[in-house]
Amino acid sequence: MPAAATHPSPGVGLASGVEAASEVGQRVDSVLVGLRRHARHLAAEMPGPLRRIRLRGGDTVLEVEWHAAPAGTAPAVASPAPPPTVAPPEGYAVRSPIVGTFYRAPEPGAAPFVAVGDLVRPGQVVGIVEAMKLMNEVIADRGGRVVEVLAADGQPVEYDQPLVALDPV
């Protein structure tokens, strides 16, 4: 009898195990979503057909392989234009804190955080970058007037890419 008293009830142990498995499954799914996004970005940047892409996130691995296209056929993926990387010579650019997708507004249909001509103060949010379903605020560390928004809404951005050009006031 004492051995039976040391074991939790079967229902409690089963529920905890199911919940833990569900949480692990959700984490793996979120990692795979991020890996797929990175694979799409890699494929879009390549000049021709890919042979293989291998991405790893923890214990999760995603491999993609394309065979060479027959001679004379155009590649299936076109190379996008390079992102703008030049800020005004006398100005300052607020840069992306992370690789992801840049958004000018907090939600679709909402007013943008900043527009050309707006005054920005240090610490003000000027946009967000989504990475792995997490919204990361883009914050100006200096004040100034918005001269140009360098990244389009919904555009993939790289780490340290200029997003908003400011003219010091």
mmCIF file with all atom_site columns, C-alpha atoms in Angstrom:
data_model
loop_
_atom_site.group_PDB
_atom_site.id
_atom_site.type_symbol
_atom_site.label_atom_id
_atom_site.label_alt_id
_atom_site.label_comp_id
_atom_site.label_asym_id
_atom_site.label_entity_id
_atom_site.label_seq_id
_atom_site.pdbx_PDB_ins_code
_atom_site.Cartn_x
_atom_site.Cartn_y
_atom_site.Cartn_z
_atom_site.occupancy
_atom_site.B_iso_or_equiv
_atom_site.pdbx_formal_charge
_atom_site.auth_seq_id
_atom_site.auth_comp_id
_atom_site.auth_asym_id
_atom_site.auth_atom_id
_atom_site.pdbx_PDB_model_num
ATOM 1   C CA . MET A 1 1   ? 0.000  0.000  0.000   1.00 0.00 ? 1   MET A CA 1
ATOM 2   C CA . PRO A 1 2   ? 2.709  2.625  0.731   1.00 0.00 ? 2   PRO A CA 1
ATOM 3   C CA . ALA A 1 3   ? 3.980  2.299  -2.864  1.00 0.00 ? 3   ALA A CA 1
ATOM 4   C CA . ALA A 1 4   ? 0.561  3.249  -4.238  1.00 0.00 ? 4   ALA A CA 1
ATOM 5   C CA . ALA A 1 5   ? 0.475  6.362  -2.059  1.00 0.00 ? 5   ALA A CA 1
ATOM 6   C CA . THR A 1 6   ? 3.722  7.697  -3.612  1.00 0.00 ? 6   THR A CA 1
ATOM 7   C CA . HIS A 1 7   ? 2.322  7.745  -7.175  1.00 0.00 ? 7   HIS A CA 1
ATOM 8   C CA . PRO A 1 8   ? 0.159  10.627 -8.395  1.00 0.00 ? 8   PRO A CA 1
ATOM 9   C CA . SER A 1 9   ? -3.305 9.790  -9.604  1.00 0.00 ? 9   SER A CA 1
ATOM 10  C CA . PRO A 1 10  ? -3.320 8.504  -13.212 1.00 0.00 ? 10  PRO A CA 1
ATOM 11  C CA . GLY A 1 11  ? -5.485 11.388 -14.471 1.00 0.00 ? 11  GLY A CA 1
ATOM 12  C CA . VAL A 1 12  ? -3.105 14.062 -13.156 1.00 0.00 ? 12  VAL A CA 1
ATOM 13  C CA . GLY A 1 13  ? 0.008  12.454 -14.631 1.00 0.00 ? 13  GLY A CA 1
ATOM 14  C CA . LEU A 1 14  ? -1.685 11.952 -18.002 1.00 0.00 ? 14  LEU A CA 1
ATOM 15  C CA . ALA A 1 15  ? -2.982 15.531 -18.189 1.00 0.00 ? 15  ALA A CA 1
ATOM 16  C CA . SER A 1 16  ? 0.461  16.956 -17.347 1.00 0.00 ? 16  SER A CA 1
ATOM 17  C CA . GLY A 1 17  ? 2.089  14.731 -19.960 1.00 0.00 ? 17  GLY A CA 1
ATOM 18  C CA . VAL A 1 18  ? -0.455 15.735 -22.624 1.00 0.00 ? 18  VAL A CA 1
ATOM 19  C CA . GLU A 1 19  ? -0.056 19.439 -21.781 1.00 0.00 ? 19  GLU A CA 1
ATOM 20  C CA . ALA A 1 20  ? 3.737  19.173 -21.891 1.00 0.00 ? 20  ALA A CA 1
ATOM 21  C CA . ALA A 1 21  ? 3.621  17.333 -25.232 1.00 0.00 ? 21  ALA A CA 1
ATOM 22  C CA . SER A 1 22  ? 1.248  19.973 -26.595 1.00 0.00 ? 22  SER A CA 1
ATOM 23  C CA . GLU A 1 23  ? 3.559  22.817 -25.476 1.00 0.00 ? 23  GLU A CA 1
ATOM 24  C CA . VAL A 1 24  ? 6.569  21.087 -27.043 1.00 0.00 ? 24  VAL A CA 1
ATOM 25  C CA . GLY A 1 25  ? 4.603  20.572 -30.240 1.00 0.00 ? 25  GLY A CA 1
ATOM 26  C CA . GLN A 1 26  ? 3.659  24.253 -30.355 1.00 0.00 ? 26  GLN A CA 1
ATOM 27  C CA . ARG A 1 27  ? 7.292  25.319 -29.804 1.00 0.00 ? 27  ARG A CA 1
ATOM 28  C CA . VAL A 1 28  ? 8.458  22.981 -32.583 1.00 0.00 ? 28  VAL A CA 1
ATOM 29  C CA . ASP A 1 29  ? 5.740  24.360 -34.902 1.00 0.00 ? 29  ASP A CA 1
ATOM 30  C CA . SER A 1 30  ? 6.809  27.945 -34.171 1.00 0.00 ? 30  SER A CA 1
ATOM 31  C CA . VAL A 1 31  ? 10.460 27.056 -34.848 1.00 0.00 ? 31  VAL A CA 1
ATOM 32  C CA . LEU A 1 32  ? 9.475  25.415 -38.136 1.00 0.00 ? 32  LEU A CA 1
ATOM 33  C CA . VAL A 1 33  ? 7.479  28.502 -39.185 1.00 0.00 ? 33  VAL A CA 1
ATOM 34  C CA . GLY A 1 34  ? 10.551 30.640 -38.600 1.00 0.00 ? 34  GLY A CA 1
ATOM 35  C CA . LEU A 1 35  ? 12.802 28.198 -40.438 1.00 0.00 ? 35  LEU A CA 1
ATOM 36  C CA . ARG A 1 36  ? 10.435 28.140 -43.421 1.00 0.00 ? 36  ARG A CA 1
ATOM 37  C CA . ARG A 1 37  ? 10.432 31.952 -43.509 1.00 0.00 ? 37  ARG A CA 1
ATOM 38  C CA . HIS A 1 38  ? 14.228 31.992 -43.498 1.00 0.00 ? 38  HIS A CA 1
ATOM 39  C CA . ALA A 1 39  ? 14.294 29.383 -46.293 1.00 0.00 ? 39  ALA A CA 1
ATOM 40  C CA . ARG A 1 40  ? 11.972 31.557 -48.417 1.00 0.00 ? 40  ARG A CA 1
ATOM 41  C CA . HIS A 1 41  ? 14.229 34.571 -47.863 1.00 0.00 ? 41  HIS A CA 1
ATOM 42  C CA . LEU A 1 42  ? 17.301 32.527 -48.791 1.00 0.00 ? 42  LEU A CA 1
ATOM 43  C CA . ALA A 1 43  ? 15.627 31.155 -51.909 1.00 0.00 ? 43  ALA A CA 1
ATOM 44  C CA . ALA A 1 44  ? 14.528 34.633 -53.000 1.00 0.00 ? 44  ALA A CA 1
ATOM 45  C CA . GLU A 1 45  ? 18.083 35.938 -52.674 1.00 0.00 ? 45  GLU A CA 1
ATOM 46  C CA . MET A 1 46  ? 19.733 33.191 -54.711 1.00 0.00 ? 46  MET A CA 1
ATOM 47  C CA . PRO A 1 47  ? 20.462 33.951 -58.389 1.00 0.00 ? 47  PRO A CA 1
ATOM 48  C CA . GLY A 1 48  ? 19.543 30.501 -59.694 1.00 0.00 ? 48  GLY A CA 1
ATOM 49  C CA . PRO A 1 49  ? 18.025 27.128 -58.789 1.00 0.00 ? 49  PRO A CA 1
ATOM 50  C CA . LEU A 1 50  ? 19.104 25.852 -55.379 1.00 0.00 ? 50  LEU A CA 1
ATOM 51  C CA . ARG A 1 51  ? 20.522 22.447 -54.709 1.00 0.00 ? 51  ARG A CA 1
ATOM 52  C CA . ARG A 1 52  ? 20.013 22.404 -50.931 1.00 0.00 ? 52  ARG A CA 1
ATOM 53  C CA . ILE A 1 53  ? 19.191 24.630 -47.937 1.00 0.00 ? 53  ILE A CA 1
ATOM 54  C CA . ARG A 1 54  ? 19.642 23.251 -44.448 1.00 0.00 ? 54  ARG A CA 1
ATOM 55  C CA . LEU A 1 55  ? 18.394 25.280 -41.479 1.00 0.00 ? 55  LEU A CA 1
ATOM 56  C CA . ARG A 1 56  ? 18.614 24.213 -37.857 1.00 0.00 ? 56  ARG A CA 1
ATOM 57  C CA . GLY A 1 57  ? 16.845 25.577 -34.794 1.00 0.00 ? 57  GLY A CA 1
ATOM 58  C CA . GLY A 1 58  ? 17.749 23.570 -31.699 1.00 0.00 ? 58  GLY A CA 1
ATOM 59  C CA . ASP A 1 59  ? 16.876 19.967 -32.481 1.00 0.00 ? 59  ASP A CA 1
ATOM 60  C CA . THR A 1 60  ? 14.702 20.967 -35.459 1.00 0.00 ? 60  THR A CA 1
ATOM 61  C CA . VAL A 1 61  ? 16.237 20.835 -38.934 1.00 0.00 ? 61  VAL A CA 1
ATOM 62  C CA . LEU A 1 62  ? 14.698 21.912 -42.252 1.00 0.00 ? 62  LEU A CA 1
ATOM 63  C CA . GLU A 1 63  ? 16.348 20.793 -45.497 1.00 0.00 ? 63  GLU A CA 1
ATOM 64  C CA . VAL A 1 64  ? 15.312 22.043 -48.939 1.00 0.00 ? 64  VAL A CA 1
ATOM 65  C CA . GLU A 1 65  ? 16.828 20.754 -52.187 1.00 0.00 ? 65  GLU A CA 1
ATOM 66  C CA . TRP A 1 66  ? 16.214 21.761 -55.786 1.00 0.00 ? 66  TRP A CA 1
ATOM 67  C CA . HIS A 1 67  ? 17.628 19.948 -58.773 1.00 0.00 ? 67  HIS A CA 1
ATOM 68  C CA . ALA A 1 68  ? 19.269 21.945 -61.519 1.00 0.00 ? 68  ALA A CA 1
ATOM 69  C CA . ALA A 1 69  ? 16.840 23.334 -64.089 1.00 0.00 ? 69  ALA A CA 1
ATOM 70  C CA . PRO A 1 70  ? 17.197 22.044 -67.644 1.00 0.00 ? 70  PRO A CA 1
ATOM 71  C CA . ALA A 1 71  ? 19.491 24.169 -69.812 1.00 0.00 ? 71  ALA A CA 1
ATOM 72  C CA . GLY A 1 72  ? 17.787 27.186 -71.370 1.00 0.00 ? 72  GLY A CA 1
ATOM 73  C CA . THR A 1 73  ? 15.074 27.562 -68.727 1.00 0.00 ? 73  THR A CA 1
ATOM 74  C CA . ALA A 1 74  ? 14.779 30.581 -66.498 1.00 0.00 ? 74  ALA A CA 1
ATOM 75  C CA . PRO A 1 75  ? 15.171 30.113 -62.748 1.00 0.00 ? 75  PRO A CA 1
ATOM 76  C CA . ALA A 1 76  ? 11.891 29.827 -60.835 1.00 0.00 ? 76  ALA A CA 1
ATOM 77  C CA . VAL A 1 77  ? 12.928 32.435 -58.278 1.00 0.00 ? 77  VAL A CA 1
ATOM 78  C CA . ALA A 1 78  ? 13.739 36.011 -59.259 1.00 0.00 ? 78  ALA A CA 1
ATOM 79  C CA . SER A 1 79  ? 16.345 37.958 -57.310 1.00 0.00 ? 79  SER A CA 1
ATOM 80  C CA . PRO A 1 80  ? 14.815 40.943 -55.456 1.00 0.00 ? 80  PRO A CA 1
ATOM 81  C CA . ALA A 1 81  ? 16.297 44.411 -55.575 1.00 0.00 ? 81  ALA A CA 1
ATOM 82  C CA . PRO A 1 82  ? 18.798 45.072 -52.786 1.00 0.00 ? 82  PRO A CA 1
ATOM 83  C CA . PRO A 1 83  ? 17.409 46.942 -49.783 1.00 0.00 ? 83  PRO A CA 1
ATOM 84  C CA . PRO A 1 84  ? 18.207 50.654 -49.502 1.00 0.00 ? 84  PRO A CA 1
ATOM 85  C CA . THR A 1 85  ? 21.210 51.143 -47.265 1.00 0.00 ? 85  THR A CA 1
ATOM 86  C CA . VAL A 1 86  ? 21.992 54.843 -47.606 1.00 0.00 ? 86  VAL A CA 1
ATOM 87  C CA . ALA A 1 87  ? 20.783 57.451 -45.141 1.00 0.00 ? 87  ALA A CA 1
ATOM 88  C CA . PRO A 1 88  ? 20.943 61.175 -45.890 1.00 0.00 ? 88  PRO A CA 1
ATOM 89  C CA . PRO A 1 89  ? 24.585 62.362 -45.628 1.00 0.00 ? 89  PRO A CA 1
ATOM 90  C CA . GLU A 1 90  ? 23.931 64.823 -42.798 1.00 0.00 ? 90  GLU A CA 1
ATOM 91  C CA . GLY A 1 91  ? 21.167 62.792 -41.161 1.00 0.00 ? 91  GLY A CA 1
ATOM 92  C CA . TYR A 1 92  ? 20.778 59.768 -39.002 1.00 0.00 ? 92  TYR A CA 1
ATOM 93  C CA . ALA A 1 93  ? 18.973 56.493 -39.678 1.00 0.00 ? 93  ALA A CA 1
ATOM 94  C CA . VAL A 1 94  ? 16.978 54.436 -37.200 1.00 0.00 ? 94  VAL A CA 1
ATOM 95  C CA . ARG A 1 95  ? 18.077 50.860 -37.931 1.00 0.00 ? 95  ARG A CA 1
ATOM 96  C CA . SER A 1 96  ? 16.434 47.470 -37.611 1.00 0.00 ? 96  SER A CA 1
ATOM 97  C CA . PRO A 1 97  ? 17.239 45.728 -34.322 1.00 0.00 ? 97  PRO A CA 1
ATOM 98  C CA . ILE A 1 98  ? 16.617 42.268 -35.820 1.00 0.00 ? 98  ILE A CA 1
ATOM 99  C CA . VAL A 1 99  ? 15.966 40.331 -39.045 1.00 0.00 ? 99  VAL A CA 1
ATOM 100 C CA . GLY A 1 100 ? 12.253 40.141 -39.792 1.00 0.00 ? 100 GLY A CA 1
ATOM 101 C CA . THR A 1 101 ? 9.335  41.949 -41.432 1.00 0.00 ? 101 THR A CA 1
ATOM 102 C CA . PHE A 1 102 ? 9.017  45.712 -40.972 1.00 0.00 ? 102 PHE A CA 1
ATOM 103 C CA . TYR A 1 103 ? 5.639  47.284 -40.229 1.00 0.00 ? 103 TYR A CA 1
ATOM 104 C CA . ARG A 1 104 ? 4.994  51.037 -40.076 1.00 0.00 ? 104 ARG A CA 1
ATOM 105 C CA . ALA A 1 105 ? 1.801  50.727 -37.989 1.00 0.00 ? 105 ALA A CA 1
ATOM 106 C CA . PRO A 1 106 ? 0.817  48.742 -34.885 1.00 0.00 ? 106 PRO A CA 1
ATOM 107 C CA . GLU A 1 107 ? -1.874 46.843 -36.828 1.00 0.00 ? 107 GLU A CA 1
ATOM 108 C CA . PRO A 1 108 ? -3.304 46.718 -40.353 1.00 0.00 ? 108 PRO A CA 1
ATOM 109 C CA . GLY A 1 109 ? -5.375 49.808 -41.139 1.00 0.00 ? 109 GLY A CA 1
ATOM 110 C CA . ALA A 1 110 ? -3.982 51.828 -38.222 1.00 0.00 ? 110 ALA A CA 1
ATOM 111 C CA . ALA A 1 111 ? -2.109 55.101 -38.617 1.00 0.00 ? 111 ALA A CA 1
ATOM 112 C CA . PRO A 1 112 ? 1.667  54.674 -39.022 1.00 0.00 ? 112 PRO A CA 1
ATOM 113 C CA . PHE A 1 113 ? 3.921  55.309 -36.029 1.00 0.00 ? 113 PHE A CA 1
ATOM 114 C CA . VAL A 1 114 ? 5.668  58.139 -37.934 1.00 0.00 ? 114 VAL A CA 1
ATOM 115 C CA . ALA A 1 115 ? 5.347  59.914 -41.285 1.00 0.00 ? 115 ALA A CA 1
ATOM 116 C CA . VAL A 1 116 ? 7.632  62.192 -43.277 1.00 0.00 ? 116 VAL A CA 1
ATOM 117 C CA . GLY A 1 117 ? 7.849  65.569 -41.519 1.00 0.00 ? 117 GLY A CA 1
ATOM 118 C CA . ASP A 1 118 ? 7.041  64.244 -38.019 1.00 0.00 ? 118 ASP A CA 1
ATOM 119 C CA . LEU A 1 119 ? 9.275  65.199 -35.116 1.00 0.00 ? 119 LEU A CA 1
ATOM 120 C CA . VAL A 1 120 ? 10.675 62.154 -33.312 1.00 0.00 ? 120 VAL A CA 1
ATOM 121 C CA . ARG A 1 121 ? 12.004 62.253 -29.766 1.00 0.00 ? 121 ARG A CA 1
ATOM 122 C CA . PRO A 1 122 ? 14.549 59.822 -28.284 1.00 0.00 ? 122 PRO A CA 1
ATOM 123 C CA . GLY A 1 123 ? 12.859 56.615 -27.124 1.00 0.00 ? 123 GLY A CA 1
ATOM 124 C CA . GLN A 1 124 ? 9.878  56.990 -29.496 1.00 0.00 ? 124 GLN A CA 1
ATOM 125 C CA . VAL A 1 125 ? 8.628  53.917 -31.376 1.00 0.00 ? 125 VAL A CA 1
ATOM 126 C CA . VAL A 1 126 ? 8.958  54.468 -35.138 1.00 0.00 ? 126 VAL A CA 1
ATOM 127 C CA . GLY A 1 127 ? 7.936  50.980 -36.328 1.00 0.00 ? 127 GLY A CA 1
ATOM 128 C CA . ILE A 1 128 ? 7.932  47.282 -35.479 1.00 0.00 ? 128 ILE A CA 1
ATOM 129 C CA . VAL A 1 129 ? 9.822  44.292 -36.845 1.00 0.00 ? 129 VAL A CA 1
ATOM 130 C CA . GLU A 1 130 ? 8.099  40.922 -36.638 1.00 0.00 ? 130 GLU A CA 1
ATOM 131 C CA . ALA A 1 131 ? 10.378 37.933 -36.133 1.00 0.00 ? 131 ALA A CA 1
ATOM 132 C CA . MET A 1 132 ? 9.097  34.460 -35.269 1.00 0.00 ? 132 MET A CA 1
ATOM 133 C CA . LYS A 1 133 ? 5.612  35.843 -34.487 1.00 0.00 ? 133 LYS A CA 1
ATOM 134 C CA . LEU A 1 134 ? 7.086  38.307 -31.968 1.00 0.00 ? 134 LEU A CA 1
ATOM 135 C CA . MET A 1 135 ? 6.669  42.051 -32.474 1.00 0.00 ? 135 MET A CA 1
ATOM 136 C CA . ASN A 1 136 ? 9.891  43.967 -31.732 1.00 0.00 ? 136 ASN A CA 1
ATOM 137 C CA . GLU A 1 137 ? 9.609  47.733 -31.360 1.00 0.00 ? 137 GLU A CA 1
ATOM 138 C CA . VAL A 1 138 ? 11.957 49.892 -33.429 1.00 0.00 ? 138 VAL A CA 1
ATOM 139 C CA . ILE A 1 139 ? 12.919 52.787 -31.178 1.00 0.00 ? 139 ILE A CA 1
ATOM 140 C CA . ALA A 1 140 ? 14.720 55.993 -32.123 1.00 0.00 ? 140 ALA A CA 1
ATOM 141 C CA . ASP A 1 141 ? 17.710 56.565 -29.878 1.00 0.00 ? 141 ASP A CA 1
ATOM 142 C CA . ARG A 1 142 ? 18.030 60.174 -31.108 1.00 0.00 ? 142 ARG A CA 1
ATOM 143 C CA . GLY A 1 143 ? 15.549 62.891 -31.873 1.00 0.00 ? 143 GLY A CA 1
ATOM 144 C CA . GLY A 1 144 ? 14.965 64.543 -35.234 1.00 0.00 ? 144 GLY A CA 1
ATOM 145 C CA . ARG A 1 145 ? 12.543 65.176 -38.081 1.00 0.00 ? 145 ARG A CA 1
ATOM 146 C CA . VAL A 1 146 ? 11.545 62.233 -40.317 1.00 0.00 ? 146 VAL A CA 1
ATOM 147 C CA . VAL A 1 147 ? 13.047 62.861 -43.748 1.00 0.00 ? 147 VAL A CA 1
ATOM 148 C CA . GLU A 1 148 ? 12.224 59.527 -45.355 1.00 0.00 ? 148 GLU A CA 1
ATOM 149 C CA . VAL A 1 149 ? 10.841 56.097 -44.480 1.00 0.00 ? 149 VAL A CA 1
ATOM 150 C CA . LEU A 1 150 ? 13.430 53.818 -46.106 1.00 0.00 ? 150 LEU A CA 1
ATOM 151 C CA . ALA A 1 151 ? 11.627 50.469 -45.762 1.00 0.00 ? 151 ALA A CA 1
ATOM 152 C CA . ALA A 1 152 ? 8.201  49.668 -47.182 1.00 0.00 ? 152 ALA A CA 1
ATOM 153 C CA . ASP A 1 153 ? 5.436  48.350 -44.952 1.00 0.00 ? 153 ASP A CA 1
ATOM 154 C CA . GLY A 1 154 ? 5.525  44.538 -44.861 1.00 0.00 ? 154 GLY A CA 1
ATOM 155 C CA . GLN A 1 155 ? 9.032  44.394 -46.379 1.00 0.00 ? 155 GLN A CA 1
ATOM 156 C CA . PRO A 1 156 ? 11.590 41.860 -45.113 1.00 0.00 ? 156 PRO A CA 1
ATOM 157 C CA . VAL A 1 157 ? 14.492 43.678 -43.438 1.00 0.00 ? 157 VAL A CA 1
ATOM 158 C CA . GLU A 1 158 ? 17.953 42.681 -42.301 1.00 0.00 ? 158 GLU A CA 1
ATOM 159 C CA . TYR A 1 159 ? 19.703 43.366 -39.022 1.00 0.00 ? 159 TYR A CA 1
ATOM 160 C CA . ASP A 1 160 ? 21.036 46.960 -38.870 1.00 0.00 ? 160 ASP A CA 1
ATOM 161 C CA . GLN A 1 161 ? 19.219 47.955 -42.103 1.00 0.00 ? 161 GLN A CA 1
ATOM 162 C CA . PRO A 1 162 ? 18.239 51.662 -42.127 1.00 0.00 ? 162 PRO A CA 1
ATOM 163 C CA . LEU A 1 163 ? 14.454 51.967 -41.725 1.00 0.00 ? 163 LEU A CA 1
ATOM 164 C CA . VAL A 1 164 ? 13.718 55.650 -41.035 1.00 0.00 ? 164 VAL A CA 1
ATOM 165 C CA . ALA A 1 165 ? 15.952 58.599 -41.990 1.00 0.00 ? 165 ALA A CA 1
ATOM 166 C CA . LEU A 1 166 ? 16.024 61.487 -39.502 1.00 0.00 ? 166 LEU A CA 1
ATOM 167 C CA . ASP A 1 167 ? 17.387 64.994 -39.857 1.00 0.00 ? 167 ASP A CA 1
ATOM 168 C CA . PRO A 1 168 ? 18.720 66.232 -36.504 1.00 0.00 ? 168 PRO A CA 1
ATOM 169 C CA . VAL A 1 169 ? 16.836 69.270 -35.262 1.00 0.00 ? 169 VAL A CA 1
#
